[in-house]
Coordinates of C-alpha atoms in Angstrom, one line a residue:
X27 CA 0.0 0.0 0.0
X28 CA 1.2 3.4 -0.9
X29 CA 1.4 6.6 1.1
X30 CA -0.7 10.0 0.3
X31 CA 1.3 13.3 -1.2
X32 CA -0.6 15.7 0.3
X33 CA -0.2 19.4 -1.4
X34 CA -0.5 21.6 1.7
X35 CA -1.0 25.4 0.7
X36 CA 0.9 27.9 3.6
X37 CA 0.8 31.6 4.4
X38 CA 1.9 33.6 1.8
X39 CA 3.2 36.3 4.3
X40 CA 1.1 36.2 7.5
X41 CA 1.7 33.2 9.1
X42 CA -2.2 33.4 10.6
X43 CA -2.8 32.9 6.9
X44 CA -3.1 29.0 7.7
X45 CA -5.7 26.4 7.5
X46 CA -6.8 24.1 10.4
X47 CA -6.4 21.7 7.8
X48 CA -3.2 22.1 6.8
X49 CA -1.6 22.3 10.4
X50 CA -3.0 19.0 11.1
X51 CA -1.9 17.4 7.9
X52 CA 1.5 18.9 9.0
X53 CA 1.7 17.5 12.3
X54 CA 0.5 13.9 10.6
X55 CA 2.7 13.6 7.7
X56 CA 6.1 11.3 7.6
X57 CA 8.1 13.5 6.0
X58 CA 7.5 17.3 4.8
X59 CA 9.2 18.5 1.4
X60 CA 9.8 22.2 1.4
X61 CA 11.5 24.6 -1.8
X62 CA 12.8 26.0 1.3
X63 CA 13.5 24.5 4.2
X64 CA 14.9 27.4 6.4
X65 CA 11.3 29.7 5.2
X66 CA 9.3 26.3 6.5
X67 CA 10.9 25.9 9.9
X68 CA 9.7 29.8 10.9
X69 CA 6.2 28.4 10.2
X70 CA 6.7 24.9 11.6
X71 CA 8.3 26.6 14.8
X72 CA 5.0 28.7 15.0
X73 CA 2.6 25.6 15.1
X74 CA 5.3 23.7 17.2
X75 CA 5.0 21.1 14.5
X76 CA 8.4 18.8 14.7
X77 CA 8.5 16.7 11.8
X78 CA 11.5 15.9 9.6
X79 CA 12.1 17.8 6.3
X80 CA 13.7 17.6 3.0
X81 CA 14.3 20.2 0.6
X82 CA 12.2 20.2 -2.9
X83 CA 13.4 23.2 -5.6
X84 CA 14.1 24.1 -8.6
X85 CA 17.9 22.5 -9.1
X86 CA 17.1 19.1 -7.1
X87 CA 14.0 18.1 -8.1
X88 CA 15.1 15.4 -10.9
X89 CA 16.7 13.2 -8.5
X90 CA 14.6 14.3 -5.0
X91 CA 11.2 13.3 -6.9
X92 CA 12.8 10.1 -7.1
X93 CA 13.4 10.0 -3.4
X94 CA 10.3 11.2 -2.5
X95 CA 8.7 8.4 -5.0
X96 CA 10.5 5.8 -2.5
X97 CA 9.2 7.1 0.2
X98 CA 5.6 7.8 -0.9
X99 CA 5.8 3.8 -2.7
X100 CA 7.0 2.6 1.1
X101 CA 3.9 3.7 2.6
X102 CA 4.5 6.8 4.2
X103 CA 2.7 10.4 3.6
X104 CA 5.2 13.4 2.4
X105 CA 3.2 17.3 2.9
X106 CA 4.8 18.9 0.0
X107 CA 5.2 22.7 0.7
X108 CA 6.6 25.9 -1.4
X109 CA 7.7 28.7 -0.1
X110 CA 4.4 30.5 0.1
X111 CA 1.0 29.7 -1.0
X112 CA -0.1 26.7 -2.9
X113 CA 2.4 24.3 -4.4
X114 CA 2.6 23.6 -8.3
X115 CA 1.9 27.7 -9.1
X116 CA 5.4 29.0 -10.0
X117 CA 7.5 26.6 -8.2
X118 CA 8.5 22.6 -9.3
X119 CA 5.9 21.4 -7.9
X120 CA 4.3 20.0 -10.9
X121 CA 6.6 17.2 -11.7
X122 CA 6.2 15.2 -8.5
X123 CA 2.7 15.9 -9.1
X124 CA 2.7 14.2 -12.6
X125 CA 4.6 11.5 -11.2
X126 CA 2.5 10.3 -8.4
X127 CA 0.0 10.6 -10.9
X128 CA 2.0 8.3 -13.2
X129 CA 2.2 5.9 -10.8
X130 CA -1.2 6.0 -8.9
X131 CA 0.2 7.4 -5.8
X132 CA -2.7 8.9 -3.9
X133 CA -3.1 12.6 -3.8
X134 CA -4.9 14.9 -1.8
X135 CA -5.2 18.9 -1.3
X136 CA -5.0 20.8 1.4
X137 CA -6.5 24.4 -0.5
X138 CA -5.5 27.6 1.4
X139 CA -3.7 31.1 0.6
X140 CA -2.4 31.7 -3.6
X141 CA -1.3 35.3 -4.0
X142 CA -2.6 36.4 -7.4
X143 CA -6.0 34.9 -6.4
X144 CA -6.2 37.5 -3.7
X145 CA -4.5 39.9 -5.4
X146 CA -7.6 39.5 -8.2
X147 CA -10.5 40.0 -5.5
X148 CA -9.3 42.8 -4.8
X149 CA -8.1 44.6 -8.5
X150 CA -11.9 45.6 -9.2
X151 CA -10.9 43.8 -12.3
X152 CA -13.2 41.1 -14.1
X153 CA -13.0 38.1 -12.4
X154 CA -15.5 35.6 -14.4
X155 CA -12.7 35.0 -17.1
X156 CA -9.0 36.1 -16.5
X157 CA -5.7 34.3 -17.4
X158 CA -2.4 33.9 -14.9
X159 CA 0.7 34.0 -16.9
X160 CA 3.2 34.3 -14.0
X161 CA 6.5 35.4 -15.0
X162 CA 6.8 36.8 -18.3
X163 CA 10.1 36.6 -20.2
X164 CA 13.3 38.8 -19.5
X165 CA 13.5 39.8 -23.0
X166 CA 11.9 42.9 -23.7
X167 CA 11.0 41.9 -27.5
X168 CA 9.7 37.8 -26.1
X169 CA 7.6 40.1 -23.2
X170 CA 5.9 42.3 -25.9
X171 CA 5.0 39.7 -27.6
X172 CA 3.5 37.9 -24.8
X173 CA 1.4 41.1 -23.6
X174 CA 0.3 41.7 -27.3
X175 CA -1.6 37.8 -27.0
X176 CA -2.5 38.8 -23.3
X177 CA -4.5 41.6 -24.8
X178 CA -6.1 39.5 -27.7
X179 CA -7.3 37.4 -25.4
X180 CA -9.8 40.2 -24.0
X181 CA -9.4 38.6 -20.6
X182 CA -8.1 40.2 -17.1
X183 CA -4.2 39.1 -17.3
X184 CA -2.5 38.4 -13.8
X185 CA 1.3 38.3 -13.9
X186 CA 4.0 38.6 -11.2
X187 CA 7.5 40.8 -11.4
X188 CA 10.2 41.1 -9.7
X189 CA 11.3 44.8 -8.0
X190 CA 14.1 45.2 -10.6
X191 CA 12.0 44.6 -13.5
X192 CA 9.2 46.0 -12.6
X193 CA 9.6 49.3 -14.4
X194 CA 10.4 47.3 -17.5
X195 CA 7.3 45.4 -17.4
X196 CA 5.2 48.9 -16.8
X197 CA 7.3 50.2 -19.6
X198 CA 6.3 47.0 -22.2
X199 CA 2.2 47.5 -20.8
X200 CA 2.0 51.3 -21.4
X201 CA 3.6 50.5 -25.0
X202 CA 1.3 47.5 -25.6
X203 CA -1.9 48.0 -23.5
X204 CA -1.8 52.0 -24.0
X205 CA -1.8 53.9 -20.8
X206 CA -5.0 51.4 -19.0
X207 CA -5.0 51.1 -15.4
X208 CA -3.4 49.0 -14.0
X209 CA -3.4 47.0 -10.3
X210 CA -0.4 46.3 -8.2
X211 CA -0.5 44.7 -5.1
X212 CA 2.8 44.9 -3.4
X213 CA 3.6 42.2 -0.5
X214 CA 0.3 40.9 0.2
X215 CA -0.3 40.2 3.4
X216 CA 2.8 41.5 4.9
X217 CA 3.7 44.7 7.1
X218 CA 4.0 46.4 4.2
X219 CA 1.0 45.4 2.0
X220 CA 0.1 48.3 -0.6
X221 CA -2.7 47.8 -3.3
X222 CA -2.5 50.7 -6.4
X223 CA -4.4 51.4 -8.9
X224 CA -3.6 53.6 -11.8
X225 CA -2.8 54.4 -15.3
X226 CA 0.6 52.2 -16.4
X227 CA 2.5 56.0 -16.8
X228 CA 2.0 57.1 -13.3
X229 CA 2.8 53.7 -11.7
X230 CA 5.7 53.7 -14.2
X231 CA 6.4 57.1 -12.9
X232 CA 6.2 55.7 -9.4
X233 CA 8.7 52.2 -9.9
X234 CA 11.4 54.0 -11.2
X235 CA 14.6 54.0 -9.6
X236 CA 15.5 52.7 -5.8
X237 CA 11.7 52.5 -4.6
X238 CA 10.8 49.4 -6.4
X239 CA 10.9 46.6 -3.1
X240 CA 8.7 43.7 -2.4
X241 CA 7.2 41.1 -4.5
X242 CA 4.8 42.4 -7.4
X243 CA 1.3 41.0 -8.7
X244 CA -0.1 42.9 -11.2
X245 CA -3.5 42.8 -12.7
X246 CA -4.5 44.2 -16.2

């Protein structure tokens, strides 16, 4: 008999952000697999959850799938964990996914906290069809062309940036979009949460240079 993946979804800032759920799938799992195990102990420490982690990321996860395959095929349950919000969105989750999948390893979800979803509910954009492209390309020509089907689509377009591209990608959206408004939400749910709205040349305005801090969602 094989064990359960469970894909537990975790604060994305506040660390009240957390299901009752999810800390008891925690507290019952074998082992937990975290992109970053140092960001999962400050949460585990809060819950005063002790149970044994291993890291999951980007650069390990060919050969830590396989581990966690082993573990999962022995009967045990792994909690598999990113480094905010719900695993598989932006993060590797997706290939240990696909594999327990593969091999008809149960899987169950443990739903809680995604950052673009609340950064939607709160844009005053259209929520009943929208599209979540994440990252966009570092190229400034591959971006453009990206927005430019973005817009096609007719749909609200969620994306995330980084603070030292983040005037770039204002730069591409005033050239593709026009000057539209345009939502930021800026560390949601931390100390320093900020939600704007405004036209792309007056956040573009206010990104550029030294200000730009924080983690980005935008919404157009």
């Amino acid at each position: 008999m094989t064990g359960t993946l469970y894909i537990v979804s975790t604060p994305i800032g506040n660390l009240a952000d957390i299901t009752l759920r999810a800390i008891e799938t925690l507290k019952a799992v074998d082992l937990i697999a975290a992109e970053d195990t140092r960001h999962t102990k400050i949460l585990l420490d809060r819950y005063d959850i002790k149970k044994p982690m291993t890291s999951y990321f980007e650069h390990n996860k060919i050969q830590k799938t396989e581990y966690l395959l082993g573990i999962l095929e022995q009967g045990r349950s792994v909690a598999l964990v990113s480094d905010a919000g719900t695993p598989g969105i932006s993060d590797p989750g997706y290939r240990i996914i696909r594999s327990c999948i593969d091999r008809a390893i149960p899987i169950v979800p443990i739903p809680g906290p995604t950052a673009f979803v609340a950064a939607l509910t709160v844009s005053g954009k259209p929520t009943d069809s929208f599209t979540f492209k994440g990252f966009l390309s570092n190229k400034s020509a591959r971006r453009k062309n990206q927005l430019k089907k973005l817009k096609d689509e007719g749909r609200t377009a969620i994306l995330y940036e980084s603070p030292h591209r983040i005037a770039k990608l204002l730069e591409d959206i005033l050239e593709v979009y026009g000057d539209v408004e345009v939502v930021i939400a800026r560390e949601v749910t931390k100390k320093f949460e900020e939600i704007l709205r405004d036209k792309a040349s007056a956040l573009l305005k206010n990104f550029s240079g030294p200000k730009a801090r924080g983690e980005f969602i935008v919404v157009i």
